[in-house]
mmCIF file of C-alpha atoms and ligand atoms in Angstrom:
data_model
loop_
_atom_site.group_PDB
_atom_site.id
_atom_site.type_symbol
_atom_site.label_atom_id
_atom_site.label_comp_id
_atom_site.label_asym_id
_atom_site.label_seq_id
_atom_site.Cartn_x
_atom_site.Cartn_y
_atom_site.Cartn_z
ATOM 1 C CA MET S 614 0.953 26.602 3.705
ATOM 2 C CA LYS S 615 -2.531 25.658 2.523
ATOM 3 C CA LYS S 616 -2.890 24.268 -0.952
ATOM 4 C CA ALA S 617 -5.787 23.645 -3.244
ATOM 5 C CA GLU S 618 -6.156 19.933 -3.932
ATOM 6 C CA GLU S 619 -5.142 20.357 -7.583
ATOM 7 C CA GLU S 620 -1.756 21.776 -6.515
ATOM 8 C CA TYR S 621 -0.497 18.643 -4.788
ATOM 9 C CA SER S 622 2.394 17.191 -6.775
ATOM 10 C CA PHE S 623 1.476 13.675 -5.585
ATOM 11 C CA LEU S 624 -2.111 13.874 -6.867
ATOM 12 C CA LYS S 625 -0.992 15.543 -10.083
ATOM 13 C CA ALA S 626 1.508 12.744 -10.743
ATOM 14 C CA CYS S 627 -1.217 10.147 -10.101
ATOM 15 C CA GLN S 628 -3.179 11.836 -12.889
ATOM 16 C CA ARG S 629 -0.094 12.102 -15.129
ATOM 17 C CA GLN S 630 -0.076 15.880 -15.037
ATOM 18 C CA PRO S 631 3.199 17.832 -15.083
ATOM 19 C CA THR S 632 4.848 18.557 -11.711
ATOM 20 C CA ASP S 633 7.863 20.704 -10.748
ATOM 21 C CA TYR S 634 9.586 17.675 -9.220
ATOM 22 C CA THR S 635 8.906 13.973 -8.705
ATOM 23 C CA PRO S 636 6.761 13.437 -5.606
ATOM 24 C CA ILE S 637 7.865 10.822 -3.085
ATOM 25 C CA TRP S 638 6.357 8.896 -0.183
ATOM 26 C CA LEU S 639 7.506 5.601 1.332
ATOM 27 C CA MET S 640 5.548 2.463 2.065
ATOM 28 C CA ARG S 641 5.551 1.910 5.854
ATOM 29 C CA GLN S 642 6.922 5.430 6.315
ATOM 30 C CA ALA S 643 5.557 5.354 9.876
ATOM 31 C CA GLY S 644 7.228 2.499 11.687
ATOM 32 C CA ARG S 645 10.016 0.955 13.639
ATOM 33 C CA TYR S 646 12.931 2.776 11.981
ATOM 34 C CA LEU S 647 11.679 5.924 13.798
ATOM 35 C CA ARG S 648 12.778 6.409 17.404
ATOM 36 C CA GLU S 649 9.496 8.160 18.263
ATOM 37 C CA TYR S 650 7.525 5.172 16.929
ATOM 38 C CA ARG S 651 9.546 2.705 19.001
ATOM 39 C CA ALA S 652 9.015 4.871 22.082
ATOM 40 C CA LEU S 653 5.223 4.628 21.676
ATOM 41 C CA ARG S 654 5.436 0.891 20.918
ATOM 42 C CA LYS S 655 6.995 0.357 24.346
ATOM 43 C CA LYS S 656 3.688 1.446 25.830
ATOM 44 C CA TYR S 657 1.165 0.044 23.350
ATOM 45 C CA SER S 658 0.810 -3.018 21.142
ATOM 46 C CA PHE S 659 0.656 -2.523 17.370
ATOM 47 C CA LEU S 660 -3.086 -3.229 17.245
ATOM 48 C CA GLU S 661 -3.750 -0.910 20.189
ATOM 49 C CA MET S 662 -2.030 1.812 18.220
ATOM 50 C CA CYS S 663 -4.089 1.090 15.093
ATOM 51 C CA LYS S 664 -7.347 1.133 17.039
ATOM 52 C CA ASN S 665 -6.736 4.315 19.005
ATOM 53 C CA PRO S 666 -7.510 7.285 16.696
ATOM 54 C CA GLU S 667 -5.303 9.782 18.551
ATOM 55 C CA LEU S 668 -2.330 7.409 18.600
ATOM 56 C CA ALA S 669 -2.827 6.333 14.985
ATOM 57 C CA ALA S 670 -2.994 9.993 13.943
ATOM 58 C CA GLU S 671 0.130 10.812 15.925
ATOM 59 C CA VAL S 672 2.055 7.945 14.334
ATOM 60 C CA THR S 673 0.824 8.873 10.836
ATOM 61 C CA LEU S 674 2.277 12.348 11.336
ATOM 62 C CA GLN S 675 5.632 11.262 12.809
ATOM 63 C CA PRO S 676 7.399 10.911 9.435
ATOM 64 C CA ILE S 677 5.620 14.017 8.103
ATOM 65 C CA ASN S 678 7.065 16.100 10.931
ATOM 66 C CA ARG S 679 10.552 14.869 10.155
ATOM 67 C CA PHE S 680 10.707 14.711 6.352
ATOM 68 C CA LYS S 681 9.544 16.637 3.277
ATOM 69 C CA LEU S 682 7.292 13.828 2.106
ATOM 70 C CA ASP S 683 4.705 14.558 -0.586
ATOM 71 C CA ALA S 684 1.949 12.396 0.909
ATOM 72 C CA ALA S 685 0.951 10.895 4.245
ATOM 73 C CA ILE S 686 -0.510 7.377 4.574
ATOM 74 C CA ILE S 687 -2.916 6.631 7.370
ATOM 75 C CA PHE S 688 -1.442 4.385 10.065
ATOM 76 C CA SER S 689 -3.376 1.121 10.081
ATOM 77 C CA ASP S 690 -2.954 -2.371 8.648
ATOM 78 C CA ILE S 691 -4.394 -4.351 5.761
ATOM 79 C CA LEU S 692 -5.640 -6.953 8.266
ATOM 80 C CA ILE S 693 -7.875 -4.510 10.190
ATOM 81 C CA PRO S 694 -11.136 -5.295 8.291
ATOM 82 C CA LEU S 695 -10.708 -9.012 8.997
ATOM 83 C CA GLY S 696 -11.475 -8.622 12.727
ATOM 84 C CA PRO S 697 -15.070 -7.439 12.201
ATOM 85 C CA MET S 698 -15.519 -10.127 9.518
ATOM 86 C CA GLY S 699 -15.130 -12.592 12.388
ATOM 87 C CA VAL S 700 -11.519 -13.653 11.779
ATOM 88 C CA LYS S 701 -9.350 -13.600 14.884
ATOM 89 C CA PHE S 702 -5.626 -12.867 14.664
ATOM 90 C CA GLU S 703 -2.792 -11.422 16.644
ATOM 91 C CA PHE S 704 0.661 -10.051 15.989
ATOM 92 C CA ALA S 705 3.008 -12.478 17.670
ATOM 93 C CA LYS S 706 6.345 -10.986 18.658
ATOM 94 C CA GLY S 707 8.833 -11.313 15.805
ATOM 95 C CA GLU S 708 6.491 -13.492 13.751
ATOM 96 C CA GLY S 709 4.072 -11.159 12.046
ATOM 97 C CA PRO S 710 0.349 -11.923 12.007
ATOM 98 C CA VAL S 711 -0.889 -15.275 13.308
ATOM 99 C CA PHE S 712 -4.411 -16.582 12.757
ATOM 100 C CA HIS S 713 -5.340 -19.276 15.251
ATOM 101 C CA HIS S 714 -8.280 -20.665 13.283
ATOM 102 C CA PRO S 715 -7.398 -20.481 9.598
ATOM 103 C CA LEU S 716 -10.337 -20.772 7.239
ATOM 104 C CA ARG S 717 -10.443 -23.994 5.308
ATOM 105 C CA ASP S 718 -13.985 -24.940 4.375
ATOM 106 C CA ARG S 719 -17.192 -23.670 2.909
ATOM 107 C CA LYS S 720 -19.083 -23.447 6.207
ATOM 108 C CA GLU S 721 -16.463 -21.149 7.711
ATOM 109 C CA VAL S 722 -16.402 -18.988 4.604
ATOM 110 C CA GLU S 723 -20.178 -18.641 4.736
ATOM 111 C CA LYS S 724 -19.995 -17.488 8.340
ATOM 112 C CA LEU S 725 -17.814 -14.475 7.455
ATOM 113 C CA ARG S 726 -19.597 -11.219 8.253
ATOM 114 C CA MET S 727 -20.069 -8.276 5.926
ATOM 115 C CA ILE S 728 -18.743 -5.212 7.686
ATOM 116 C CA GLU S 729 -20.246 -1.783 8.295
ATOM 117 C CA PRO S 730 -17.030 0.267 8.331
ATOM 118 C CA GLU S 731 -18.533 3.344 9.966
ATOM 119 C CA GLU S 732 -19.489 1.221 12.979
ATOM 120 C CA ASP S 733 -17.059 -1.669 12.894
ATOM 121 C CA VAL S 734 -13.882 0.313 12.233
ATOM 122 C CA SER S 735 -15.022 3.739 13.378
ATOM 123 C CA PHE S 736 -11.549 4.298 14.898
ATOM 124 C CA LEU S 737 -10.059 4.366 11.383
ATOM 125 C CA MET S 738 -12.533 6.969 10.152
ATOM 126 C CA LYS S 739 -11.802 9.039 13.231
ATOM 127 C CA SER S 740 -8.011 8.834 12.733
ATOM 128 C CA ILE S 741 -8.449 9.910 9.100
ATOM 129 C CA GLN S 742 -10.456 12.946 10.235
ATOM 130 C CA ILE S 743 -7.860 13.892 12.869
ATOM 131 C CA VAL S 744 -4.978 13.585 10.405
ATOM 132 C CA ARG S 745 -6.772 15.621 7.731
ATOM 133 C CA ALA S 746 -7.371 18.404 10.255
ATOM 134 C CA GLU S 747 -3.764 18.298 11.489
ATOM 135 C CA LEU S 748 -2.295 18.281 7.995
ATOM 136 C CA GLU S 749 -4.098 21.540 7.210
ATOM 137 C CA ASN S 750 -3.992 20.666 3.517
ATOM 138 C CA GLN S 751 -0.194 20.748 3.341
ATOM 139 C CA ILE S 752 0.013 17.317 1.706
ATOM 140 C CA PRO S 753 -2.649 14.754 0.765
ATOM 141 C CA LEU S 754 -3.570 11.701 2.826
ATOM 142 C CA ILE S 755 -3.577 8.183 1.357
ATOM 143 C CA GLY S 756 -5.941 5.444 2.576
ATOM 144 C CA PHE S 757 -5.443 1.771 1.774
ATOM 145 C CA CYS S 758 -6.624 -1.818 1.861
ATOM 146 C CA GLY S 759 -5.225 -5.240 1.060
ATOM 147 C CA ALA S 760 -6.375 -6.795 -2.211
ATOM 148 C CA PRO S 761 -8.806 -9.755 -2.034
ATOM 149 C CA PHE S 762 -6.112 -12.316 -2.904
ATOM 150 C CA THR S 763 -3.555 -11.156 -0.337
ATOM 151 C CA LEU S 764 -6.151 -11.031 2.449
ATOM 152 C CA ALA S 765 -7.642 -14.403 1.457
ATOM 153 C CA SER S 766 -4.153 -15.905 1.560
ATOM 154 C CA TYR S 767 -3.644 -14.715 5.151
ATOM 155 C CA ILE S 768 -6.861 -16.189 6.453
ATOM 156 C CA ILE S 769 -6.482 -19.478 4.590
ATOM 157 C CA GLU S 770 -2.790 -20.016 5.391
ATOM 158 C CA GLY S 771 -3.045 -18.681 8.935
ATOM 159 C CA GLY S 772 -0.204 -16.225 8.393
ATOM 160 C CA HIS S 773 2.531 -15.532 5.908
ATOM 161 C CA SER S 774 3.273 -18.420 3.565
ATOM 162 C CA LYS S 775 6.101 -19.660 1.408
ATOM 163 C CA ASN S 776 4.322 -21.720 -1.224
ATOM 164 C CA TYR S 777 0.641 -20.803 -0.768
ATOM 165 C CA ILE S 778 -0.297 -24.462 -0.945
ATOM 166 C CA LEU S 779 -3.528 -24.085 1.012
ATOM 167 C CA THR S 780 -4.627 -20.947 -0.840
ATOM 168 C CA LYS S 781 -3.959 -22.511 -4.223
ATOM 169 C CA GLY S 782 -5.522 -25.714 -2.914
ATOM 170 C CA MET S 783 -8.802 -23.894 -2.363
ATOM 171 C CA MET S 784 -8.561 -22.235 -5.782
ATOM 172 C CA TYR S 785 -7.894 -25.484 -7.630
ATOM 173 C CA GLN S 786 -9.906 -28.014 -5.628
ATOM 174 C CA ASN S 787 -12.739 -26.010 -4.221
ATOM 175 C CA ARG S 788 -13.544 -23.373 -6.766
ATOM 176 C CA SER S 789 -16.997 -22.507 -5.495
ATOM 177 C CA THR S 790 -15.726 -21.899 -1.940
ATOM 178 C CA TRP S 791 -12.916 -19.747 -3.343
ATOM 179 C CA ASP S 792 -15.458 -17.714 -5.305
ATOM 180 C CA VAL S 793 -17.700 -17.193 -2.271
ATOM 181 C CA LEU S 794 -14.677 -16.070 -0.217
ATOM 182 C CA MET S 795 -13.371 -13.694 -2.890
ATOM 183 C CA GLU S 796 -16.861 -12.317 -3.520
ATOM 184 C CA LYS S 797 -17.319 -11.560 0.186
ATOM 185 C CA MET S 798 -13.828 -10.133 0.514
ATOM 186 C CA SER S 799 -14.396 -7.843 -2.477
ATOM 187 C CA GLU S 800 -17.653 -6.512 -1.083
ATOM 188 C CA VAL S 801 -16.039 -5.838 2.303
ATOM 189 C CA LEU S 802 -13.125 -4.021 0.655
ATOM 190 C CA ILE S 803 -15.419 -1.862 -1.486
ATOM 191 C CA ARG S 804 -17.235 -0.736 1.659
ATOM 192 C CA TYR S 805 -13.954 -0.286 3.510
ATOM 193 C CA LEU S 806 -12.357 1.903 0.822
ATOM 194 C CA ASN S 807 -15.491 3.969 0.233
ATOM 195 C CA ALA S 808 -15.770 4.675 3.962
ATOM 196 C CA GLN S 809 -12.144 5.856 4.084
ATOM 197 C CA ILE S 810 -12.747 8.124 1.093
ATOM 198 C CA LYS S 811 -15.865 9.501 2.726
ATOM 199 C CA ALA S 812 -13.860 10.151 5.906
ATOM 200 C CA GLY S 813 -11.352 12.208 3.919
ATOM 201 C CA VAL S 814 -8.530 10.244 2.269
ATOM 202 C CA GLN S 815 -7.543 11.822 -1.049
ATOM 203 C CA ALA S 816 -6.049 8.750 -2.750
ATOM 204 C CA VAL S 817 -6.027 5.020 -2.023
ATOM 205 C CA GLN S 818 -3.563 2.182 -2.455
ATOM 206 C CA VAL S 819 -4.570 -1.461 -2.883
ATOM 207 C CA PHE S 820 -1.797 -3.771 -1.622
ATOM 208 C CA ASP S 821 -1.696 -7.137 -3.389
ATOM 209 C CA SER S 822 1.610 -7.888 -1.738
ATOM 210 C CA TRP S 823 1.706 -11.650 -2.219
ATOM 211 C CA VAL S 824 -0.072 -12.143 -5.564
ATOM 212 C CA GLY S 825 3.299 -12.604 -7.307
ATOM 213 C CA CYS S 826 3.132 -16.290 -6.309
ATOM 214 C CA LEU S 827 0.550 -16.866 -9.066
ATOM 215 C CA SER S 828 0.962 -17.635 -12.756
ATOM 216 C CA PRO S 829 -0.582 -15.087 -15.136
ATOM 217 C CA GLN S 830 -3.290 -17.622 -16.076
ATOM 218 C CA ASP S 831 -4.260 -18.149 -12.441
ATOM 219 C CA TYR S 832 -4.220 -14.414 -11.761
ATOM 220 C CA LYS S 833 -6.530 -13.873 -14.699
ATOM 221 C CA GLU S 834 -8.924 -16.602 -13.731
ATOM 222 C CA PHE S 835 -9.002 -16.494 -9.918
ATOM 223 C CA VAL S 836 -8.004 -12.963 -8.939
ATOM 224 C CA LEU S 837 -8.431 -10.354 -11.650
ATOM 225 C CA PRO S 838 -12.269 -10.307 -11.616
ATOM 226 C CA TYR S 839 -12.281 -9.611 -7.875
ATOM 227 C CA SER S 840 -9.531 -6.968 -7.838
ATOM 228 C CA LYS S 841 -11.358 -5.312 -10.717
ATOM 229 C CA LYS S 842 -14.606 -5.415 -8.829
ATOM 230 C CA VAL S 843 -13.024 -3.698 -5.806
ATOM 231 C CA ILE S 844 -11.406 -1.015 -7.956
ATOM 232 C CA ASN S 845 -14.602 -0.388 -9.939
ATOM 233 C CA GLY S 846 -16.584 -0.271 -6.710
ATOM 234 C CA ILE S 847 -15.115 3.042 -5.636
ATOM 235 C CA ARG S 848 -17.869 5.625 -5.734
ATOM 236 C CA LYS S 849 -16.092 8.969 -5.430
ATOM 237 C CA LYS S 850 -13.238 9.173 -7.880
ATOM 238 C CA VAL S 851 -9.905 9.490 -6.093
ATOM 239 C CA PRO S 852 -6.615 8.247 -7.606
ATOM 240 C CA LEU S 853 -5.960 4.576 -6.944
ATOM 241 C CA ILE S 854 -2.540 2.923 -6.753
ATOM 242 C CA HIS S 855 -2.543 -0.804 -7.492
ATOM 243 C CA PHE S 856 0.567 -2.355 -5.951
ATOM 244 C CA ALA S 857 2.075 -5.829 -5.913
ATOM 245 C CA THR S 858 5.511 -7.378 -5.493
ATOM 246 C CA SER S 859 7.163 -9.988 -7.755
ATOM 247 C CA SER S 860 4.545 -8.969 -10.290
ATOM 248 C CA SER S 861 6.672 -8.575 -13.411
ATOM 249 C CA THR S 862 4.662 -11.111 -15.395
ATOM 250 C CA LEU S 863 1.336 -9.815 -14.070
ATOM 251 C CA LEU S 864 1.682 -6.125 -14.889
ATOM 252 C CA GLY S 865 -0.563 -6.097 -17.965
ATOM 253 C CA LEU S 866 -3.262 -8.013 -16.107
ATOM 254 C CA MET S 867 -2.997 -5.750 -13.058
ATOM 255 C CA LYS S 868 -3.559 -2.808 -15.365
ATOM 256 C CA GLN S 869 -6.637 -4.556 -16.744
ATOM 257 C CA ALA S 870 -7.910 -5.000 -13.188
ATOM 258 C CA GLY S 871 -7.529 -1.261 -12.797
ATOM 259 C CA GLY S 872 -5.789 1.621 -11.088
ATOM 260 C CA ASP S 873 -4.563 5.065 -12.068
ATOM 261 C CA VAL S 874 -1.075 4.116 -10.885
ATOM 262 C CA ILE S 875 0.647 0.721 -10.913
ATOM 263 C CA GLY S 876 3.132 0.157 -8.073
ATOM 264 C CA VAL S 877 6.167 -2.003 -8.877
ATOM 265 C CA ASP S 878 8.962 -3.464 -6.768
ATOM 266 C CA TRP S 879 12.719 -3.355 -7.464
ATOM 267 C CA ARG S 880 12.820 -6.680 -9.320
ATOM 268 C CA VAL S 881 11.829 -4.903 -12.544
ATOM 269 C CA ASP S 882 13.478 -2.156 -14.579
ATOM 270 C CA ILE S 883 10.919 0.582 -13.960
ATOM 271 C CA GLY S 884 11.466 2.096 -17.411
ATOM 272 C CA GLU S 885 10.815 -1.221 -19.128
ATOM 273 C CA ALA S 886 7.855 -1.983 -16.879
ATOM 274 C CA TRP S 887 6.265 1.366 -17.770
ATOM 275 C CA ALA S 888 6.855 0.832 -21.482
ATOM 276 C CA ARG S 889 5.135 -2.547 -21.208
ATOM 277 C CA LEU S 890 2.249 -1.142 -19.182
ATOM 278 C CA GLY S 891 1.751 1.756 -21.569
ATOM 279 C CA TYR S 892 1.967 5.427 -20.699
ATOM 280 C CA ASP S 893 -1.766 5.838 -20.186
ATOM 281 C CA VAL S 894 -1.225 4.725 -16.596
ATOM 282 C CA ALA S 895 1.085 6.293 -13.976
ATOM 283 C CA ILE S 896 3.808 4.302 -12.200
ATOM 284 C CA GLN S 897 5.116 4.143 -8.633
ATOM 285 C CA GLY S 898 8.413 2.761 -7.382
ATOM 286 C CA ASN S 899 10.905 1.235 -7.184
ATOM 287 C CA LEU S 900 14.000 1.642 -5.011
ATOM 288 C CA ASP S 901 15.116 -1.553 -3.273
ATOM 289 C CA PRO S 902 14.514 -0.921 0.473
ATOM 290 C CA VAL S 903 17.911 -2.517 1.170
ATOM 291 C CA VAL S 904 19.621 0.243 -0.850
ATOM 292 C CA LEU S 905 18.293 2.719 1.705
ATOM 293 C CA LEU S 906 20.559 1.117 4.307
ATOM 294 C CA GLY S 907 23.382 2.823 2.437
ATOM 295 C CA PRO S 908 26.005 3.961 1.798
ATOM 296 C CA VAL S 909 24.739 7.365 0.656
ATOM 297 C CA ASN S 910 26.667 7.099 -2.625
ATOM 298 C CA LEU S 911 24.770 3.949 -3.495
ATOM 299 C CA ILE S 912 21.456 5.653 -2.745
ATOM 300 C CA LYS S 913 22.485 8.538 -4.979
ATOM 301 C CA LYS S 914 23.471 6.224 -7.831
ATOM 302 C CA GLU S 915 20.219 4.237 -7.624
ATOM 303 C CA VAL S 916 18.008 7.348 -7.402
ATOM 304 C CA LYS S 917 19.694 8.744 -10.512
ATOM 305 C CA GLU S 918 19.256 5.394 -12.238
ATOM 306 C CA ILE S 919 15.518 5.273 -11.526
ATOM 307 C CA LEU S 920 14.997 8.886 -12.600
ATOM 308 C CA HIS S 921 17.032 8.195 -15.741
ATOM 309 C CA ARG S 922 14.839 5.210 -16.603
ATOM 310 C CA ILE S 923 11.745 7.361 -16.112
ATOM 311 C CA GLY S 924 13.334 9.951 -18.401
ATOM 312 C CA GLY S 925 11.342 12.943 -17.135
ATOM 313 C CA ARG S 926 8.043 11.457 -18.247
ATOM 314 C CA ARG S 927 4.937 12.694 -16.437
ATOM 315 C CA GLY S 928 3.208 10.327 -14.040
ATOM 316 C CA HIS S 929 5.958 8.913 -11.818
ATOM 317 C CA ILE S 930 5.691 8.729 -8.036
ATOM 318 C CA PHE S 931 8.938 7.817 -6.327
ATOM 319 C CA ASN S 932 8.681 5.120 -3.651
ATOM 320 C CA LEU S 933 10.459 2.037 -2.413
ATOM 321 C CA GLY S 934 9.687 -1.272 -4.074
ATOM 322 C CA HIS S 935 8.251 -2.526 -0.751
ATOM 323 C CA GLY S 936 8.033 -1.330 2.858
ATOM 324 C CA ILE S 937 10.908 0.492 4.534
ATOM 325 C CA LEU S 938 13.067 -1.801 6.699
ATOM 326 C CA PRO S 939 13.197 -1.300 10.479
ATOM 327 C CA ASN S 940 17.001 -0.860 10.493
ATOM 328 C CA THR S 941 16.976 2.000 7.950
ATOM 329 C CA PRO S 942 19.024 5.019 9.129
ATOM 330 C CA VAL S 943 16.725 8.028 9.510
ATOM 331 C CA ASP S 944 19.215 10.424 7.908
ATOM 332 C CA HIS S 945 19.244 8.268 4.768
ATOM 333 C CA VAL S 946 15.513 8.819 4.411
ATOM 334 C CA ALA S 947 15.988 12.594 4.584
ATOM 335 C CA VAL S 948 18.812 12.378 2.027
ATOM 336 C CA LEU S 949 16.714 10.216 -0.307
ATOM 337 C CA ILE S 950 13.800 12.659 -0.283
ATOM 338 C CA ASP S 951 16.085 15.630 -0.950
ATOM 339 C CA MET S 952 17.833 13.818 -3.801
ATOM 340 C CA VAL S 953 14.584 12.846 -5.496
ATOM 341 C CA HIS S 954 13.291 16.410 -5.271
ATOM 342 C CA GLU S 955 16.551 17.993 -6.355
ATOM 343 C CA PHE S 956 17.539 15.686 -9.216
ATOM 344 C CA SER S 957 14.045 15.481 -10.675
ATOM 345 C CA SER S 958 13.546 19.253 -10.600
ATOM 346 C CA LYS S 959 16.556 19.621 -12.913
ATOM 347 C CA VAL S 960 15.058 17.526 -15.683
ATOM 348 C CA ARG S 961 14.261 19.753 -18.668
ATOM 349 C CA PRO S 962 10.806 21.215 -17.970
ATOM 350 C CA GLU S 963 9.452 20.434 -21.442
ATOM 351 C CA ARG S 964 9.931 16.772 -20.662
ATOM 352 C CA ARG S 965 7.951 16.963 -17.437
HETATM 353 O O1 CP3 M 969 2.715 2.503 5.021
HETATM 354 C C1 CP3 M 969 2.416 2.944 6.141
HETATM 355 O O2 CP3 M 969 3.194 3.642 6.842
HETATM 356 C C2 CP3 M 969 1.026 2.712 6.664
HETATM 357 C C3 CP3 M 969 0.930 1.622 7.577
HETATM 358 C C4 CP3 M 969 0.970 0.192 7.093
HETATM 359 C C5 CP3 M 969 1.322 -0.866 7.972
HETATM 360 N N1 CP3 M 969 1.078 -2.038 7.329
HETATM 361 C C6 CP3 M 969 1.839 -0.692 9.323
HETATM 362 C C7 CP3 M 969 2.512 -1.819 9.983
HETATM 363 C C8 CP3 M 969 0.586 -0.370 5.891
HETATM 364 C C9 CP3 M 969 0.176 0.306 4.586
HETATM 365 C C10 CP3 M 969 0.639 -1.781 6.067
HETATM 366 C C11 CP3 M 969 0.245 -2.714 5.013
HETATM 367 C C12 CP3 M 969 0.473 -4.147 5.229
HETATM 368 N N2 CP3 M 969 0.323 -4.870 6.383
HETATM 369 C C13 CP3 M 969 0.809 -5.045 4.205
HETATM 370 C C14 CP3 M 969 0.981 -4.689 2.765
HETATM 371 C C15 CP3 M 969 2.292 -4.068 2.527
HETATM 372 C C16 CP3 M 969 3.407 -5.051 2.568
HETATM 373 O O3 CP3 M 969 4.279 -4.862 3.435
HETATM 374 O O4 CP3 M 969 3.402 -5.945 1.744
HETATM 375 C C17 CP3 M 969 0.910 -6.326 4.775
HETATM 376 C C18 CP3 M 969 1.264 -7.607 4.060
HETATM 377 C C19 CP3 M 969 0.589 -6.203 6.144
HETATM 378 C C20 CP3 M 969 0.500 -7.267 7.162
HETATM 379 C C21 CP3 M 969 1.499 -7.074 8.200
HETATM 380 N N3 CP3 M 969 1.458 -6.090 9.165
HETATM 381 C C22 CP3 M 969 2.645 -7.856 8.449
HETATM 382 C C23 CP3 M 969 3.075 -9.046 7.600
HETATM 383 C C24 CP3 M 969 3.271 -7.330 9.553
HETATM 384 C C25 CP3 M 969 4.437 -7.928 10.290
HETATM 385 C C26 CP3 M 969 5.717 -7.681 9.621
HETATM 386 C C27 CP3 M 969 6.381 -6.504 10.229
HETATM 387 O O5 CP3 M 969 6.887 -5.656 9.480
HETATM 388 O O6 CP3 M 969 6.416 -6.462 11.470
HETATM 389 C C28 CP3 M 969 2.543 -6.187 9.970
HETATM 390 C C29 CP3 M 969 2.865 -5.300 11.107
HETATM 391 C C30 CP3 M 969 2.979 -3.855 10.799
HETATM 392 N N4 CP3 M 969 2.153 -3.150 9.969
HETATM 393 C C31 CP3 M 969 3.918 -2.960 11.405
HETATM 394 C C32 CP3 M 969 3.624 -1.682 10.889
HETATM 395 C C33 CP3 M 969 4.287 -0.382 11.260
HETATM 396 C C34 CP3 M 969 4.958 -3.318 12.446
HETATM 397 C C35 CP3 M 969 4.274 -3.417 13.750
HETATM 398 C C36 CP3 M 969 5.183 -3.272 14.927
HETATM 399 O O7 CP3 M 969 5.700 -4.292 15.395
HETATM 400 O O8 CP3 M 969 5.334 -2.147 15.406
#
């Protein structure tokens, strides 16, 4: 059934308008927990799938064909814009991303290229167009990027990190190089998000997955100006979700950096987090992905708990606190979505 854009419960919730039920989508909703995804992955590498518009579109739609999700998210990765910037990486089996030549000094930072998304990542624009056509306006499509800090940490550390010693090292000991890197990264991400919006995404999420390793003072000084710049750089107004994990102490500052919706993980009480943020911003979250492994009674209890903490207030998007785990049973996902829709629709309408 075709819908006018203003009828989508997901977009309405982003704008804190009343909805008949709480909309839900799941971070990494296309991925290894789906049999059909694993079948394709036998034939193609992860990056091959990201860079092939037909395959990326097919994978984006896999969870949509199975579940009553309220939004789709384009299949890609936060690392995709780094390739055309001149940073080489690969996904090593079982290890996540590996960068063979991590960036450590000023000269290397200066060599980073600005990207022209329409040329350099044309496959992404094409997959967005295919998905929009296939969705026939049933649900909206979300685009995304990594935040400047999280992407900088990957290219400085050379992969995922425990203590972010090298990233913080650049911040503390080499401030001007850090600023050049973050400035370049911000400009690239502004172009990257604007190109996705132009290609047709109807909302965007900025993933600052690893920024929780910073103190509030460091976030304010070294990160906030750049995240803010990216968020303010969006030309056509679409709702923006600003997400981080382990960000309890950073929430107020993340709000200052911007976003219509703040995404929180399971380490916070979502009701308390929202009260602290203020109700002039929407909130997304925050089921622990491990809860989704079951049993079903636990999922039910936790869904009720989250909805209770939200208390029927307008402007909540249900999601996990981080990406769905590969060993998640598919029927639990279906049950979760039904529960969120059913329980939330019973909340007294005047409170919605
Ligand atoms: O949400 C979605 O369904 C859209 C697709 C999406 C992927 N990655 C697909 C993916 C999104 C939004 C991302 C974001 C992303 N990528 C983040 C931010 C979110 C988060 O999890 O914190 C980060 C940090 C990355 C970088 C990344 N990509 C890592 C660390 C890994 C390896 C870890 C892992 O889960 O394997 C990836 C690979 C990746 N990105 C996979 C998928 C489906 C698995 C690839 C595979 O082996 O098939």
